[in-house]
Short mmCIF file of C-alpha atoms and ligand atoms in Angstrom, two decimals:
data_model
loop_
_atom_site.label_atom_id
_atom_site.label_comp_id
_atom_site.label_asym_id
_atom_site.label_seq_id
_atom_site.Cartn_x
_atom_site.Cartn_y
_atom_site.Cartn_z
CA MET A 7 -10.22 20.00 16.77
CA ALA A 8 -7.16 17.92 15.90
CA LEU A 9 -7.64 14.23 15.14
CA THR A 10 -5.36 12.93 17.90
CA THR A 11 -5.26 9.12 18.24
CA GLY A 12 -3.01 6.49 19.81
CA PHE A 13 -1.28 6.37 16.42
CA THR A 14 -0.54 10.08 16.13
CA GLU A 15 0.72 10.07 19.71
CA LEU A 16 3.00 7.09 19.04
CA PHE A 17 4.90 9.06 16.39
CA GLY A 18 4.24 12.65 17.59
CA ILE A 19 2.60 13.47 14.23
CA ARG A 20 -0.32 15.79 13.44
CA HIS A 21 -2.67 13.72 11.31
CA PRO A 22 -3.74 10.04 11.48
CA ILE A 23 -3.01 9.62 7.79
CA VAL A 24 -0.38 7.25 6.37
CA LEU A 25 1.13 6.82 2.93
CA ALA A 26 0.98 3.12 1.85
CA PRO A 27 4.51 1.89 1.01
CA MET A 28 3.68 1.39 -2.67
CA GLY A 29 6.56 -0.29 -4.50
CA GLY A 30 7.51 1.83 -7.50
CA SER A 31 5.25 4.75 -6.58
CA ALA A 32 6.04 5.82 -2.99
CA GLY A 33 9.59 7.04 -3.49
CA GLY A 34 11.62 9.48 -1.36
CA ALA A 35 9.95 12.71 -2.49
CA LEU A 36 6.40 11.40 -1.88
CA THR A 37 7.33 9.89 1.48
CA ALA A 38 9.00 13.11 2.60
CA ALA A 39 6.04 15.21 1.44
CA VAL A 40 3.53 13.13 3.43
CA SER A 41 5.64 13.27 6.58
CA THR A 42 6.26 16.99 6.19
CA GLY A 43 2.54 17.46 5.70
CA GLY A 44 1.91 15.98 9.15
CA GLY A 45 1.13 12.37 8.20
CA LEU A 46 3.45 9.35 8.24
CA GLY A 47 5.27 8.59 4.98
CA LEU A 48 6.29 4.99 4.37
CA LEU A 49 8.83 4.46 1.62
CA GLY A 50 7.68 1.79 -0.89
CA SER A 51 10.78 -0.37 -0.42
CA GLY A 52 9.37 -3.56 -2.06
CA ASP A 53 12.01 -6.32 -2.04
CA GLY A 54 14.71 -3.88 -0.77
CA GLU A 55 16.60 -3.51 -4.05
CA ARG A 56 19.70 -1.69 -2.82
CA GLN A 57 20.32 0.81 -5.65
CA TRP A 58 16.73 2.00 -5.55
CA LEU A 59 16.75 2.24 -1.76
CA ARG A 60 20.02 4.23 -1.65
CA ARG A 61 18.73 6.74 -4.21
CA GLU A 62 15.28 7.23 -2.68
CA LEU A 63 16.53 7.32 0.95
CA ALA A 64 18.88 10.16 0.01
CA ILE A 65 15.91 12.11 -1.40
CA LEU A 66 13.75 11.24 1.62
CA THR A 67 16.21 12.14 4.31
CA ALA A 68 17.07 15.42 2.55
CA GLY A 69 13.39 16.17 2.21
CA THR A 70 11.95 15.94 5.75
CA GLU A 71 12.86 16.29 9.38
CA ARG A 72 9.67 14.58 10.47
CA PRO A 73 9.23 10.85 11.35
CA TRP A 74 9.06 8.45 8.38
CA GLY A 75 9.20 4.73 7.80
CA ALA A 76 9.68 2.08 5.11
CA GLY A 77 7.51 -0.80 3.99
CA PHE A 78 8.66 -4.14 2.60
CA LEU A 79 7.08 -7.19 0.89
CA THR A 80 7.62 -9.81 3.56
CA TRP A 81 7.89 -12.75 1.09
CA ALA A 82 10.51 -10.94 -1.08
CA VAL A 83 12.79 -8.87 1.19
CA GLU A 84 16.33 -9.67 2.15
CA PRO A 85 17.09 -8.88 5.88
CA GLY A 86 20.00 -6.59 4.96
CA ALA A 87 17.56 -4.11 3.40
CA VAL A 88 15.73 -3.75 6.70
CA ASP A 89 18.99 -2.92 8.48
CA HIS A 90 19.72 -0.37 5.76
CA VAL A 91 16.57 1.67 6.30
CA LEU A 92 16.97 1.44 10.08
CA GLU A 93 20.52 2.80 9.77
CA ARG A 94 19.22 5.72 7.77
CA GLY A 95 16.77 6.60 10.51
CA ALA A 96 13.44 4.89 9.77
CA ARG A 97 11.13 5.35 12.78
CA ALA A 98 8.86 2.52 11.56
CA VAL A 99 9.15 -0.57 9.40
CA MET A 100 6.07 -2.12 7.90
CA PHE A 101 5.85 -5.71 6.61
CA SER A 102 3.05 -6.95 4.31
CA PHE A 103 2.09 -10.23 2.70
CA GLY A 104 3.65 -13.23 4.43
CA ASP A 105 5.04 -14.29 7.77
CA PRO A 106 7.34 -11.51 9.06
CA SER A 107 8.66 -13.53 12.09
CA ARG A 108 12.24 -13.79 10.72
CA LEU A 109 12.40 -10.02 10.07
CA VAL A 110 11.19 -8.34 13.24
CA GLY A 111 14.43 -8.70 15.34
CA PRO A 112 16.36 -5.81 13.79
CA VAL A 113 13.32 -3.53 14.00
CA ARG A 114 12.99 -4.20 17.73
CA GLN A 115 16.68 -3.81 18.36
CA ALA A 116 16.72 -0.40 16.60
CA GLY A 117 13.78 0.76 18.78
CA ALA A 118 11.66 1.48 15.68
CA ALA A 119 7.93 0.75 15.49
CA LEU A 120 6.85 -2.52 13.96
CA ILE A 121 3.88 -2.14 11.61
CA ILE A 122 2.29 -5.27 10.12
CA GLN A 123 -0.36 -5.22 7.36
CA VAL A 124 -2.89 -8.05 7.63
CA THR A 125 -5.58 -9.37 5.27
CA GLY A 126 -7.35 -11.85 7.57
CA LEU A 127 -7.92 -12.69 11.21
CA ASP A 128 -5.24 -15.40 11.37
CA GLU A 129 -2.68 -12.86 10.18
CA ALA A 130 -4.04 -10.33 12.67
CA ARG A 131 -3.56 -12.79 15.56
CA ARG A 132 0.01 -13.53 14.39
CA ALA A 133 0.76 -9.80 14.24
CA VAL A 134 -0.44 -9.40 17.83
CA ASP A 135 1.65 -12.41 18.92
CA LEU A 136 4.72 -10.85 17.24
CA GLY A 137 4.17 -7.68 19.24
CA ALA A 138 3.31 -5.32 16.40
CA ASP A 139 3.13 -1.72 17.51
CA VAL A 140 0.60 -0.94 14.77
CA ILE A 141 -1.57 -3.28 12.65
CA VAL A 142 -2.91 -2.28 9.26
CA ALA A 143 -6.19 -4.06 8.43
CA GLN A 144 -6.43 -4.22 4.62
CA GLY A 145 -9.82 -4.69 3.02
CA THR A 146 -10.34 -6.22 -0.39
CA GLU A 147 -11.30 -2.84 -1.95
CA ALA A 148 -7.58 -2.00 -1.83
CA GLY A 149 -5.52 -1.18 -4.92
CA GLY A 150 -2.54 -3.41 -5.63
CA HIS A 151 -1.94 -6.75 -3.96
CA GLY A 152 -3.96 -8.41 -1.22
CA ALA A 153 -5.45 -11.66 -0.18
CA ARG A 154 -7.22 -13.75 -2.84
CA HIS A 155 -9.98 -14.30 -0.30
CA GLY A 156 -9.91 -10.89 1.43
CA ARG A 157 -12.57 -9.21 3.58
CA SER A 158 -14.31 -5.84 3.02
CA THR A 159 -12.84 -2.90 4.93
CA VAL A 160 -16.01 -1.86 6.80
CA SER A 161 -16.59 -5.26 8.32
CA PHE A 162 -12.93 -6.33 8.69
CA VAL A 163 -11.49 -3.29 10.47
CA PRO A 164 -13.66 -3.46 13.65
CA LEU A 165 -12.83 -7.17 14.01
CA VAL A 166 -9.17 -6.40 13.95
CA VAL A 167 -9.63 -3.42 16.30
CA ASP A 168 -11.30 -5.69 18.85
CA LEU A 169 -8.77 -8.51 18.42
CA ALA A 170 -5.76 -6.27 18.66
CA ALA A 171 -6.80 -3.77 21.40
CA PRO A 172 -4.98 -1.84 22.77
CA THR A 173 -2.67 -1.94 19.74
CA PRO A 174 -3.56 0.84 17.29
CA VAL A 175 -5.06 -0.31 14.03
CA LEU A 176 -5.03 1.52 10.70
CA ALA A 177 -7.78 0.94 8.12
CA ALA A 178 -6.71 0.39 4.53
CA GLY A 179 -8.60 -0.28 1.29
CA GLY A 180 -11.06 1.98 -0.50
CA ILE A 181 -10.23 5.17 1.44
CA ALA A 182 -9.62 8.13 -0.81
CA ASP A 183 -11.11 11.22 0.85
CA GLY A 184 -11.65 12.70 4.27
CA ARG A 185 -15.00 10.96 4.69
CA GLY A 186 -13.17 7.64 4.38
CA VAL A 187 -10.65 8.77 7.03
CA ALA A 188 -13.53 9.75 9.28
CA ALA A 189 -15.21 6.37 8.67
CA ALA A 190 -11.94 4.60 9.64
CA LEU A 191 -11.92 6.44 12.94
CA ALA A 192 -15.57 5.68 13.51
CA LEU A 193 -14.82 2.02 13.03
CA GLY A 194 -12.37 2.25 15.88
CA ALA A 195 -9.20 2.56 13.81
CA ALA A 196 -6.51 4.98 14.98
CA GLY A 197 -5.91 6.17 11.41
CA ALA A 198 -6.07 5.36 7.74
CA LEU A 199 -3.48 4.10 5.31
CA LEU A 200 -4.05 5.23 1.69
CA GLY A 201 -2.41 3.92 -1.45
CA SER A 202 -4.36 4.69 -4.63
CA ARG A 203 -5.09 8.26 -3.54
CA PHE A 204 -1.41 9.03 -2.94
CA GLN A 205 -0.44 7.32 -6.17
CA ALA A 206 -2.16 10.24 -7.96
CA THR A 207 -0.12 13.10 -6.49
CA ALA A 208 2.54 15.46 -7.82
CA GLU A 209 5.40 13.57 -6.12
CA SER A 210 4.37 10.01 -7.05
CA LEU A 211 6.86 7.97 -9.06
CA ALA A 212 3.99 6.25 -10.91
CA ASP A 213 4.04 6.56 -14.70
CA PRO A 214 2.06 9.70 -15.74
CA ALA A 215 -0.09 7.47 -17.95
CA ALA A 216 -1.04 5.43 -14.84
CA THR A 217 -1.97 8.47 -12.76
CA THR A 218 -4.03 9.87 -15.69
CA ALA A 219 -5.81 6.50 -15.93
CA ILE A 220 -6.57 6.62 -12.21
CA VAL A 221 -8.06 10.10 -12.39
CA ALA A 222 -10.17 9.06 -15.37
CA GLY A 223 -11.05 5.58 -14.03
CA SER A 224 -13.80 4.15 -11.92
CA GLY A 225 -13.67 1.53 -9.18
CA ALA A 226 -16.23 -0.50 -11.10
CA GLN A 227 -13.64 -1.14 -13.80
CA THR A 228 -11.11 -2.55 -11.33
CA GLU A 229 -10.71 -6.26 -10.89
CA ARG A 230 -8.70 -8.59 -8.62
CA HIS A 231 -6.72 -11.28 -10.42
CA ARG A 232 -3.32 -12.98 -10.86
CA ILE A 233 -3.21 -12.78 -14.62
CA LEU A 234 -0.81 -9.85 -14.95
CA ASP A 235 1.52 -11.33 -12.30
CA ILE A 236 1.66 -14.63 -14.15
CA VAL A 237 2.13 -13.13 -17.58
CA ARG A 238 4.87 -10.80 -16.33
CA GLY A 239 6.75 -13.75 -14.75
CA SER A 240 6.41 -12.06 -11.35
CA ARG A 241 7.27 -14.12 -8.22
CA TRP A 242 4.15 -13.05 -6.26
CA PRO A 243 2.89 -16.11 -4.27
CA ALA A 244 -0.35 -17.63 -5.55
CA GLN A 245 -2.45 -16.65 -2.51
CA TYR A 246 -2.28 -12.97 -3.52
CA THR A 247 -4.27 -11.29 -6.23
CA ALA A 248 -3.92 -7.66 -7.32
CA ARG A 249 -6.60 -5.12 -8.06
CA THR A 250 -5.88 -3.31 -11.34
CA LEU A 251 -7.56 -1.29 -14.06
CA PRO A 252 -8.47 -3.04 -17.31
CA HIS A 253 -5.67 -4.44 -19.48
CA PRO A 254 -5.67 -6.21 -22.88
CA HIS A 255 -3.76 -9.25 -21.53
CA LEU A 256 -6.20 -9.56 -18.65
CA ASP A 257 -9.04 -9.85 -21.23
CA ARG A 258 -7.04 -12.32 -23.22
CA TRP A 259 -6.39 -14.70 -20.27
CA ARG A 260 -9.24 -14.15 -17.80
CA GLY A 261 -10.43 -17.50 -16.38
CA ARG A 262 -7.47 -19.38 -17.96
CA GLU A 263 -4.77 -18.98 -15.33
CA ALA A 264 -3.45 -22.54 -15.48
CA GLU A 265 -3.23 -22.43 -19.27
CA LEU A 266 -1.46 -19.04 -19.03
CA ALA A 267 1.07 -20.37 -16.49
CA ALA A 268 1.91 -23.26 -18.84
CA SER A 269 2.16 -21.09 -21.97
CA THR A 270 5.63 -20.41 -23.30
CA ARG A 271 4.33 -17.79 -25.76
CA ALA A 272 2.33 -15.65 -23.35
CA ARG A 273 5.19 -13.89 -21.60
CA ALA A 274 7.06 -13.28 -24.89
CA ASP A 275 3.90 -11.75 -26.40
CA TYR A 276 3.47 -9.57 -23.31
CA ASN A 277 7.09 -8.37 -23.40
CA ALA A 278 6.81 -7.71 -27.13
CA ASP A 279 3.71 -5.57 -26.59
CA VAL A 280 5.53 -3.59 -23.85
CA ALA A 281 8.56 -3.14 -26.16
CA ARG A 282 6.49 -1.72 -29.00
CA GLY A 283 4.53 0.55 -26.66
CA ALA A 284 1.19 -1.21 -27.22
CA ILE A 285 0.67 -1.69 -23.44
CA PRO A 286 2.11 0.18 -20.47
CA PRO A 287 5.32 -1.10 -18.84
CA LEU A 288 3.40 -2.01 -15.66
CA PRO A 289 -0.18 -2.80 -14.77
CA VAL A 290 -2.16 0.11 -13.30
CA TRP A 291 -2.73 -1.00 -9.72
CA ALA A 292 -5.79 0.84 -8.39
CA GLY A 293 -8.45 0.44 -5.72
CA GLU A 294 -12.22 0.66 -5.69
CA ALA A 295 -12.28 4.25 -4.43
CA ILE A 296 -10.64 5.85 -7.48
CA ASP A 297 -13.87 7.53 -8.58
CA LEU A 298 -13.11 9.96 -5.72
CA ILE A 299 -9.72 10.81 -7.22
CA THR A 300 -10.06 13.78 -9.64
CA ASP A 301 -6.76 15.63 -9.36
CA LEU A 302 -3.00 15.30 -8.88
CA PRO A 303 -2.29 17.52 -5.83
CA PRO A 304 0.94 18.00 -3.96
CA ALA A 305 0.97 15.29 -1.31
CA ALA A 306 1.37 17.60 1.68
CA ASP A 307 -1.66 19.61 0.58
CA LEU A 308 -3.60 16.38 0.20
CA VAL A 309 -2.73 15.30 3.75
CA ALA A 310 -3.99 18.63 5.10
CA SER A 311 -7.23 18.50 3.06
CA LEU A 312 -7.93 14.87 4.00
CA ALA A 313 -7.56 15.74 7.69
CA ALA A 314 -9.72 18.89 7.36
CA GLN A 315 -12.45 16.93 5.50
CA ALA A 316 -12.37 14.17 8.10
CA GLU A 317 -12.85 16.70 10.93
CA VAL A 318 -15.83 18.24 9.13
CA ALA A 319 -17.30 14.79 8.41
CA LEU A 320 -17.00 13.70 12.03
CA ALA A 321 -18.48 17.00 13.36
CA ARG A 322 -21.37 16.79 10.90
CA ALA A 323 -22.06 13.17 11.83
CA GLY A 324 -22.00 14.16 15.50
CA ARG A 325 -24.63 16.87 14.95
CA ARG A 326 -27.08 14.52 13.22
C1 LIG B 424 0.22 0.96 -6.83
C2 LIG B 424 0.17 0.23 -5.52
C3 LIG B 424 1.32 -0.44 -5.08
C4 LIG B 424 1.27 -1.08 -3.84
N1 LIG B 424 2.47 -1.69 -3.40
C5 LIG B 424 2.46 -2.15 -2.16
C6 LIG B 424 3.72 -2.61 -1.59
O1 LIG B 424 4.78 -2.62 -2.25
N2 LIG B 424 3.75 -3.04 -0.31
C7 LIG B 424 2.60 -3.02 0.47
O2 LIG B 424 2.66 -3.32 1.62
N3 LIG B 424 1.43 -2.64 -0.03
C8 LIG B 424 1.34 -2.16 -1.32
N4 LIG B 424 0.13 -1.75 -1.81
C9 LIG B 424 -1.11 -1.92 -0.99
C10 LIG B 424 -1.19 -0.83 0.09
O3 LIG B 424 -0.35 -1.12 1.16
C11 LIG B 424 -2.59 -0.63 0.62
O4 LIG B 424 -3.07 -1.81 1.29
C12 LIG B 424 -3.66 -0.20 -0.36
O5 LIG B 424 -3.13 0.70 -1.27
C13 LIG B 424 -4.85 0.37 0.29
O6 LIG B 424 -5.94 0.50 -0.58
P1 LIG B 424 -6.24 1.83 -1.47
O7 LIG B 424 -5.31 1.66 -2.67
O8 LIG B 424 -7.68 1.68 -1.78
O9 LIG B 424 -5.89 2.99 -0.66
C14 LIG B 424 0.11 -1.09 -3.04
C15 LIG B 424 -1.03 -0.42 -3.52
C16 LIG B 424 -0.98 0.23 -4.74
C17 LIG B 424 -2.24 0.95 -5.17
#
């Protein structure tokens, strides 16, 4: 039994499994590996920084013949970067976090698929109105950034499925094994988009200390907050929090966001701690499902095992 869905048919791919376009982690090698493995790789293109894009797109296009795409942070990206990935052959462009209205034109003109990640029903309605080809429904279990007032994956995904039908929906947030992929399909999604699980793979660009922490860590230790964005001087808009593993500067400032934002010392202290190696260069962004992550496999093998586990889980559920 193959897990064929409206999503796999849209791209002519084997498995309804998608690499989240994680800025800094989902580079060309990881994206190519997921696509070659039969899923859909999405390059973590962030704000579209051109030097990074050029380097990683060269690795990606040399690494796979299969369909791939790129994902951008809507609030941060310059339009020229979208044209750049389309010129290099992106079959899909995904936008997350913000109003993508100004960015969809070039995607349409290139004939690529428009994927929009949403964190609430208003955003889902806007994605439908914009004519998204695929909508990603992100639950608050997700690693990395998401809505400050997000919804849980299990209750949010079916709402988006109903609202968006017949547009295919992908479930995201807290999915890290084949049972989670099966659950996404049972909720009516046409596939699953995984971030934290793919961060811990052989091809990930994440710092090895971060992937080791994910393998050792537990979802119960993760926490959503803005503290590490504020202290790093990041431009993330205030309506987004990020789920991370524990961090000394999170402990220092928890509950004191306004004071932190006004502090002139806080950022200097943070940078000094990074410079002397007392803290990692970046927060460890990780979702609630990391207890299920116990190894660092090659990503193509992971795609195959996720799909095989999902088939078993669905067959077993059907027999009960
Ligand atoms: C390390 C990390 C970085 C991320 N960066 C991005 C990003 O740049 N753009 C984006 O759309 N989503 C990003 N996300 C969120 C994912 O798109 C996705 O919603 C999330 O990973 C799903 O939850 P999971 O981590 O439990 O699989 C990131 C997630 C992680 C873990």
